[in-house]
Short mmCIF file of C-alpha atoms and ligand atoms in Angstrom, two decimals:
data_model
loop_
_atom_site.label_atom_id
_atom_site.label_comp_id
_atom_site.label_asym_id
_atom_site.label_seq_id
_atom_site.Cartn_x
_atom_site.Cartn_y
_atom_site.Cartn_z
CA UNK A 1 0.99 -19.65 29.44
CA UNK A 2 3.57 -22.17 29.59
CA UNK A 3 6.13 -22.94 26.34
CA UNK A 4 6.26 -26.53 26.12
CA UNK A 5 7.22 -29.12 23.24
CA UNK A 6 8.06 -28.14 19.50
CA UNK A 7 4.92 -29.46 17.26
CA UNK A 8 6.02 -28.36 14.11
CA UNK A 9 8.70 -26.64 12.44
CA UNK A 10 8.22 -24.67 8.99
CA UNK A 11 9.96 -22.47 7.30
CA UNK A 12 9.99 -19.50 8.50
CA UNK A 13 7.66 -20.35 11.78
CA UNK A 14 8.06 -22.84 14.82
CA UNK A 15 5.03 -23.70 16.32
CA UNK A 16 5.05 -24.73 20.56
CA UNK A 17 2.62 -26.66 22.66
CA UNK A 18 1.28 -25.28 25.64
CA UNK A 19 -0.52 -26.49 28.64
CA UNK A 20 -3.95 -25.80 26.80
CA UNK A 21 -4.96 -28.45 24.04
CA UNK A 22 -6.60 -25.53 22.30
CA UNK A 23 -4.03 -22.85 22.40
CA UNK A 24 -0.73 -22.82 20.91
CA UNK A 25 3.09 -20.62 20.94
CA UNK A 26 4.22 -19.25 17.09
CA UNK A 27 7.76 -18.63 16.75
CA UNK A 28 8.80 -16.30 13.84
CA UNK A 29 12.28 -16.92 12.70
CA UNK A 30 14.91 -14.96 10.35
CA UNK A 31 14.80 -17.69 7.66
CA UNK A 32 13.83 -17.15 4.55
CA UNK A 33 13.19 -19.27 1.65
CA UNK A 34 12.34 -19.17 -1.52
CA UNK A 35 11.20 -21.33 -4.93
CA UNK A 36 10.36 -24.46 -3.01
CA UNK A 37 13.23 -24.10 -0.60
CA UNK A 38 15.91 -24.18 -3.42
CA UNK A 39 16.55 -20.61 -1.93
CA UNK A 40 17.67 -20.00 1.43
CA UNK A 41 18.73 -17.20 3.09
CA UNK A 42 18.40 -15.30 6.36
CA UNK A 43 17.00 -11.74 6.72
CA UNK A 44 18.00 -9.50 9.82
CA UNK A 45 15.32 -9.13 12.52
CA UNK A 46 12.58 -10.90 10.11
CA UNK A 47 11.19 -12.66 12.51
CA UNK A 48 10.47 -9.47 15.14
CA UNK A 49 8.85 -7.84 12.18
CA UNK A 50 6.99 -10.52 10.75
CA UNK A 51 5.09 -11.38 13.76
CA UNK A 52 4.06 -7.42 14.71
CA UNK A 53 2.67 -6.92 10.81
CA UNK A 54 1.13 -10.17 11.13
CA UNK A 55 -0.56 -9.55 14.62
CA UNK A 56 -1.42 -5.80 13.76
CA UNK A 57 -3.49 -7.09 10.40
CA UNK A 58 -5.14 -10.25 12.61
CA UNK A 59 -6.02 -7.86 15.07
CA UNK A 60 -7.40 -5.04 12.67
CA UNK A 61 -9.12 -7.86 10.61
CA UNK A 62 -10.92 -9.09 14.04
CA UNK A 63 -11.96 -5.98 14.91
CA UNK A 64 -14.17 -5.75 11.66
CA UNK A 65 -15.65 -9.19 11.98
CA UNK A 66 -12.92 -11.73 10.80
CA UNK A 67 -12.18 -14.61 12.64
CA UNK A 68 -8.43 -15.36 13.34
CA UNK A 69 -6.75 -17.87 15.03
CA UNK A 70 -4.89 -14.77 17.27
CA UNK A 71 -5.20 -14.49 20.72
CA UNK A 72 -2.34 -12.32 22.33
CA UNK A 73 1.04 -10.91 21.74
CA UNK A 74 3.42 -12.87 23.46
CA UNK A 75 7.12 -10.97 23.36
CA UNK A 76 8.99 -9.77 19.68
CA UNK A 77 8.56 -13.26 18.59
CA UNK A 78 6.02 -14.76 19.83
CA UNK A 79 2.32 -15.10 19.70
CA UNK A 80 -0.56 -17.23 21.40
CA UNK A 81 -2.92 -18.55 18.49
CA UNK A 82 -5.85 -20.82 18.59
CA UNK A 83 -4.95 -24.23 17.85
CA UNK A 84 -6.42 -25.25 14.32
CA UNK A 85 -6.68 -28.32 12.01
CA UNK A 86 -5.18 -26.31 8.72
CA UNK A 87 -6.89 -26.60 5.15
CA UNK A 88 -4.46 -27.75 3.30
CA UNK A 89 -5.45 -25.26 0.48
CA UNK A 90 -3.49 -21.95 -0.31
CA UNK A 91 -5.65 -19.33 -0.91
CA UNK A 92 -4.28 -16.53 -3.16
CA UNK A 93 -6.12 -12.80 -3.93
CA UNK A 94 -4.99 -10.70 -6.13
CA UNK A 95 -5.79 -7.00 -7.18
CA UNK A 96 -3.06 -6.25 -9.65
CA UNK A 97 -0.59 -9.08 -12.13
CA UNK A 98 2.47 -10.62 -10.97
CA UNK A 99 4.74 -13.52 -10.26
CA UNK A 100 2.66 -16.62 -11.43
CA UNK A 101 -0.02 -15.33 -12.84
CA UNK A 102 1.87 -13.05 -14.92
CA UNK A 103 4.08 -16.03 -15.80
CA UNK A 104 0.56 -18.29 -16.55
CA UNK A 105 -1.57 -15.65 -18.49
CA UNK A 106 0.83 -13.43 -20.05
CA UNK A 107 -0.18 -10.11 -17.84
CA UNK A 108 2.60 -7.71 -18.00
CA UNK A 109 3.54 -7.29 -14.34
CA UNK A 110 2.09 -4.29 -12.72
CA UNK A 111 -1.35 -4.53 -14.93
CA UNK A 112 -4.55 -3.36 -12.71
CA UNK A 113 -7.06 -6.65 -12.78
CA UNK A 114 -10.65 -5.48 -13.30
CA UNK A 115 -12.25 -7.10 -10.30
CA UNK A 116 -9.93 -9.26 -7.80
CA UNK A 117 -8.66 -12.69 -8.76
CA UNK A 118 -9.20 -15.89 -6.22
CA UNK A 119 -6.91 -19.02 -6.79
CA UNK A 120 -6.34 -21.81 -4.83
CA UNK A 121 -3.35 -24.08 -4.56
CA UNK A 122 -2.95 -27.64 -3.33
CA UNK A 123 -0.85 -27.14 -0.31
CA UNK A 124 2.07 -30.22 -0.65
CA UNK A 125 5.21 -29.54 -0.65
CA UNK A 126 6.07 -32.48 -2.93
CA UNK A 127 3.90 -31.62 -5.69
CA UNK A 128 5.40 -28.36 -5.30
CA UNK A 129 1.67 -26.36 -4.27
CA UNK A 130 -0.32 -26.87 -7.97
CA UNK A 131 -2.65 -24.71 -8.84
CA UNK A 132 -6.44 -26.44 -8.46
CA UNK A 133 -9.82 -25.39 -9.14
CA UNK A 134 -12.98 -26.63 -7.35
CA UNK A 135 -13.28 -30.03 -8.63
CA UNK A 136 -9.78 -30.75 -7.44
CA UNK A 137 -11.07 -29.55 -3.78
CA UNK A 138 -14.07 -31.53 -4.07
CA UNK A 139 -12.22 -34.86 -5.49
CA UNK A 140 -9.32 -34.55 -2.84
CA UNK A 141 -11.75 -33.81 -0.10
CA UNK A 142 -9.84 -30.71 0.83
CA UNK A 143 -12.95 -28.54 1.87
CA UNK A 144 -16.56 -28.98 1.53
CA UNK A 145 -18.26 -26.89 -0.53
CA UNK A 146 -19.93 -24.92 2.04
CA UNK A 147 -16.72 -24.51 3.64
CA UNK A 148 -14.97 -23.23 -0.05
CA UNK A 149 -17.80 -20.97 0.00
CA UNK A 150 -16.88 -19.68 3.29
CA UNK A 151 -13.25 -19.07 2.76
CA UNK A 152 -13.74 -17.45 -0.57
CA UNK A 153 -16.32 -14.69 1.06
CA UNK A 154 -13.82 -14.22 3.77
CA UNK A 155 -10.93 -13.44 1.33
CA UNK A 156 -12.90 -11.13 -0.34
CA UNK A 157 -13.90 -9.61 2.96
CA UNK A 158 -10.36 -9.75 4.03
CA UNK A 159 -8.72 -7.88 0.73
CA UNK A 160 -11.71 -5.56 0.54
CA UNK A 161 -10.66 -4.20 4.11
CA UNK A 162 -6.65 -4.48 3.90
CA UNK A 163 -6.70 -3.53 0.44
CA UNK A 164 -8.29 -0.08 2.11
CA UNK A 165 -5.99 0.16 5.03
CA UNK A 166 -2.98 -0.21 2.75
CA UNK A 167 -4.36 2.15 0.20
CA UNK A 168 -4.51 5.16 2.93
CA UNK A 169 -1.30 4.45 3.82
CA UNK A 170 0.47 4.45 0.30
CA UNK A 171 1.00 0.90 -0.05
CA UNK A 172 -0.85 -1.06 -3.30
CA UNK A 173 -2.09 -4.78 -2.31
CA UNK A 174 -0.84 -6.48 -5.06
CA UNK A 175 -1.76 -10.32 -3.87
CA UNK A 176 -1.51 -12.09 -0.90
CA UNK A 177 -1.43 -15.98 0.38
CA UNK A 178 -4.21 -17.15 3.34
CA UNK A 179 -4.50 -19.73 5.23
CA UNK A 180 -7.47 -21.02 6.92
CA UNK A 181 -8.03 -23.40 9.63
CA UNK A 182 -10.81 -26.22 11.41
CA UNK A 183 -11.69 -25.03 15.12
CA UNK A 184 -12.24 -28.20 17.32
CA UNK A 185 -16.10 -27.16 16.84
CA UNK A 186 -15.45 -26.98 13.00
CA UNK A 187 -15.31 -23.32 12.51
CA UNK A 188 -13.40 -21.71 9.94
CA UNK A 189 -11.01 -19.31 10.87
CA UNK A 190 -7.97 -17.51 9.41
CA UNK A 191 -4.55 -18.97 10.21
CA UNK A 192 -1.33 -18.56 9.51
CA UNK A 193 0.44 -14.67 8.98
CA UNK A 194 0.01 -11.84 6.68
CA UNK A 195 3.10 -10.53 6.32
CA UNK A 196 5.67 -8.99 3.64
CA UNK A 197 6.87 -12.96 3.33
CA UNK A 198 2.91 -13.61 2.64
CA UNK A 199 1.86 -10.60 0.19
CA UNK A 200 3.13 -8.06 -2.78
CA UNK A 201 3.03 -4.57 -1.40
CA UNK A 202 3.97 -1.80 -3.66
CA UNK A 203 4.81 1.60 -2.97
CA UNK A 204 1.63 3.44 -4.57
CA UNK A 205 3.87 6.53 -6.10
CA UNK A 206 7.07 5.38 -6.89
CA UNK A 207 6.40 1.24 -7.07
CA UNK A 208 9.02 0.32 -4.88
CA UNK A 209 8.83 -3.48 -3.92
CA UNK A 210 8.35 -3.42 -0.07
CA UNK A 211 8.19 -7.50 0.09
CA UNK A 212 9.52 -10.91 -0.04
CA UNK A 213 10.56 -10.26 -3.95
CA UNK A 214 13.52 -8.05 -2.59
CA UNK A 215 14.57 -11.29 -1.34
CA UNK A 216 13.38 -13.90 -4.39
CA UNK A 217 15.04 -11.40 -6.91
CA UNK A 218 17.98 -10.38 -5.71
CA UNK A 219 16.91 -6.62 -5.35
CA UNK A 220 18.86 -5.31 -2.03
CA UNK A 221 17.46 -3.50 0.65
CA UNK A 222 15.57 -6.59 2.29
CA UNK A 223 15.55 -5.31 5.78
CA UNK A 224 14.91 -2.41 4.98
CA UNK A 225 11.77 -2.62 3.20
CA UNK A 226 10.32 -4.76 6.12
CA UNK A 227 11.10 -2.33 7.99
CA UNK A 228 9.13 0.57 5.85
CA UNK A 229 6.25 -2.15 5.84
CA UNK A 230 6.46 -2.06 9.72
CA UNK A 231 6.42 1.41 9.77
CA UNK A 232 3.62 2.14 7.42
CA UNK A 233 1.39 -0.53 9.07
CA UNK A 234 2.23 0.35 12.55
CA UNK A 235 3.25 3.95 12.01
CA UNK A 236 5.99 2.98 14.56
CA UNK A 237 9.71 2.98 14.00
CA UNK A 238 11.01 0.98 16.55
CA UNK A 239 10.49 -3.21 16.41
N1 UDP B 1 2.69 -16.78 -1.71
C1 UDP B 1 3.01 -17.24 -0.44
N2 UDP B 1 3.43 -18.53 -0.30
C2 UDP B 1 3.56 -19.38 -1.33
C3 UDP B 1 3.24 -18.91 -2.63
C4 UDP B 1 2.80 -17.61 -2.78
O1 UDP B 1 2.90 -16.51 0.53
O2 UDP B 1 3.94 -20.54 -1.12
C5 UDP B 1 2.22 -15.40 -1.89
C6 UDP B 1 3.26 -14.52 -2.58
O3 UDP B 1 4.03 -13.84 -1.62
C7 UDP B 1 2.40 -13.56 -3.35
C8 UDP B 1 1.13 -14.35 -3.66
O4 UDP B 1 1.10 -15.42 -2.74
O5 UDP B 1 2.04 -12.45 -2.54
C9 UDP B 1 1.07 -14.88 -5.09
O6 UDP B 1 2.24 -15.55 -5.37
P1 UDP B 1 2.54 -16.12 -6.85
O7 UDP B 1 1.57 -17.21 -7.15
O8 UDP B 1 2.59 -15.00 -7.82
O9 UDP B 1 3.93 -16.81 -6.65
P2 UDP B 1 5.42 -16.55 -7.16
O10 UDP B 1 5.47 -15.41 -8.10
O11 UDP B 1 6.12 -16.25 -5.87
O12 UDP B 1 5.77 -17.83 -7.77
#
């Protein structure tokens, strides 16, 4: 396939144009941010391992019936996705309390849920991604409800299988962030990355932080736990 024009440039992603309307080039970068952007930072080699966790999960989700937007492994980088119309709605699972939700229901941190938590946020960068229920979806035409429906089964699905994985391989799934996305035909499919910038994993004996909250709070060892995420996911060393 052929790299052409820059479409869109996040935060830690570029995303390329290619020759096909329907397929498009994802660029992981080092950057990192954090709290709205009033964080910035770099983190060595983020990028490389970003986009082979992310890739590995799309592919191991699509082998047990999920639809993704991934197509093929380009180089370290890069990736060739489907090109999708994003729902602008953050959808957030979680199996055990931290960060917000701590923060919003007085959990201590680290406190098993009994059955897995689904939130959405609005995703706008200028209201700063509220938390909204499904009125808010329905009044700010987000998704349909058939489509809600949809995406909430499929992030069930999805933390029902990774949750597994993870578990065998001594990580805990504490919560993760998906995306979903609007096929030209108007299928739903999951977008976006899974990735230490996109999810809490804990180590499951000694629960070590191996995620983006090294970075948000200051805790060291950044690389390095992306790296043990790599390996554990991969069971390869080398990026
Ligand atoms: N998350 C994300 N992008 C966001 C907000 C959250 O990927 O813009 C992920 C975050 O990494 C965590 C989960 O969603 O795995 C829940 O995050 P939370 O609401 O606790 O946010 P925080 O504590 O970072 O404010």
């Amino acid at each position: 396939m052929e790299k052409r024009e820059m479409l869109y440039e996040g935060k830690a992603k570029q995303i390329f144009k290619t020759e096909k309307e329907d397929e498009l080039i994802v660029y992981y970068k080092d950057d990192a941010t954090a709290f709205d952007g009033e964080k910035k930072g770099q983190i060595y080699n983020k990028g490389i391992m970003n986009n082979r966790i992310s890739n590995f999960f799309f592919e191991y989700l699509e082998d047990r019936g999920i639809k993704t937007h991934y197509l093929q492994d380009i180089n370290q980088r890069e990736t060739l996705v489907r090109s999708v119309e994003i729902i602008p709605i953050e959808v957030v699972m979680r199996n055990i309390a931290a960060g917000s939700l701590s923060r919003r229901l007085g959990l201590e941190e680290g406190t098993s849920l009994p059955e897995p938590v689904l939130e959405f946020y609005y995703k706008d960068d200028d209201l700063g991604d509220p938390l909204i229920n499904e009125s808010h979806i329905k009044i700010l035409d987000l998704a349909s409800p058939g489509q809600l429906a949809e995406i909430s089964e499929m992030a069930g699905k999805i933390n029902e299988l990774l949750v597994d994985f993870l578990q065998e391989r001594g990580i805990d799934l504490v919560d993760f962030k998906l995306e979903f996305g609007l096929t030209g035909d108007q299928e739903i499919i999951l977008a976006d990355e899974i990735s230490p910038d996109t999810c809490r994993f804990w180590d499951s004996e000694t629960g070590e932080k191996l995620d983006k909250d090294r970075f948000r709070r200051d805790l060291g060892d950044v690389e390095a736990a992306y790296q043990e995420m790599l390996r554990r996911i991969t069971g390869n060393e080398e990026m």
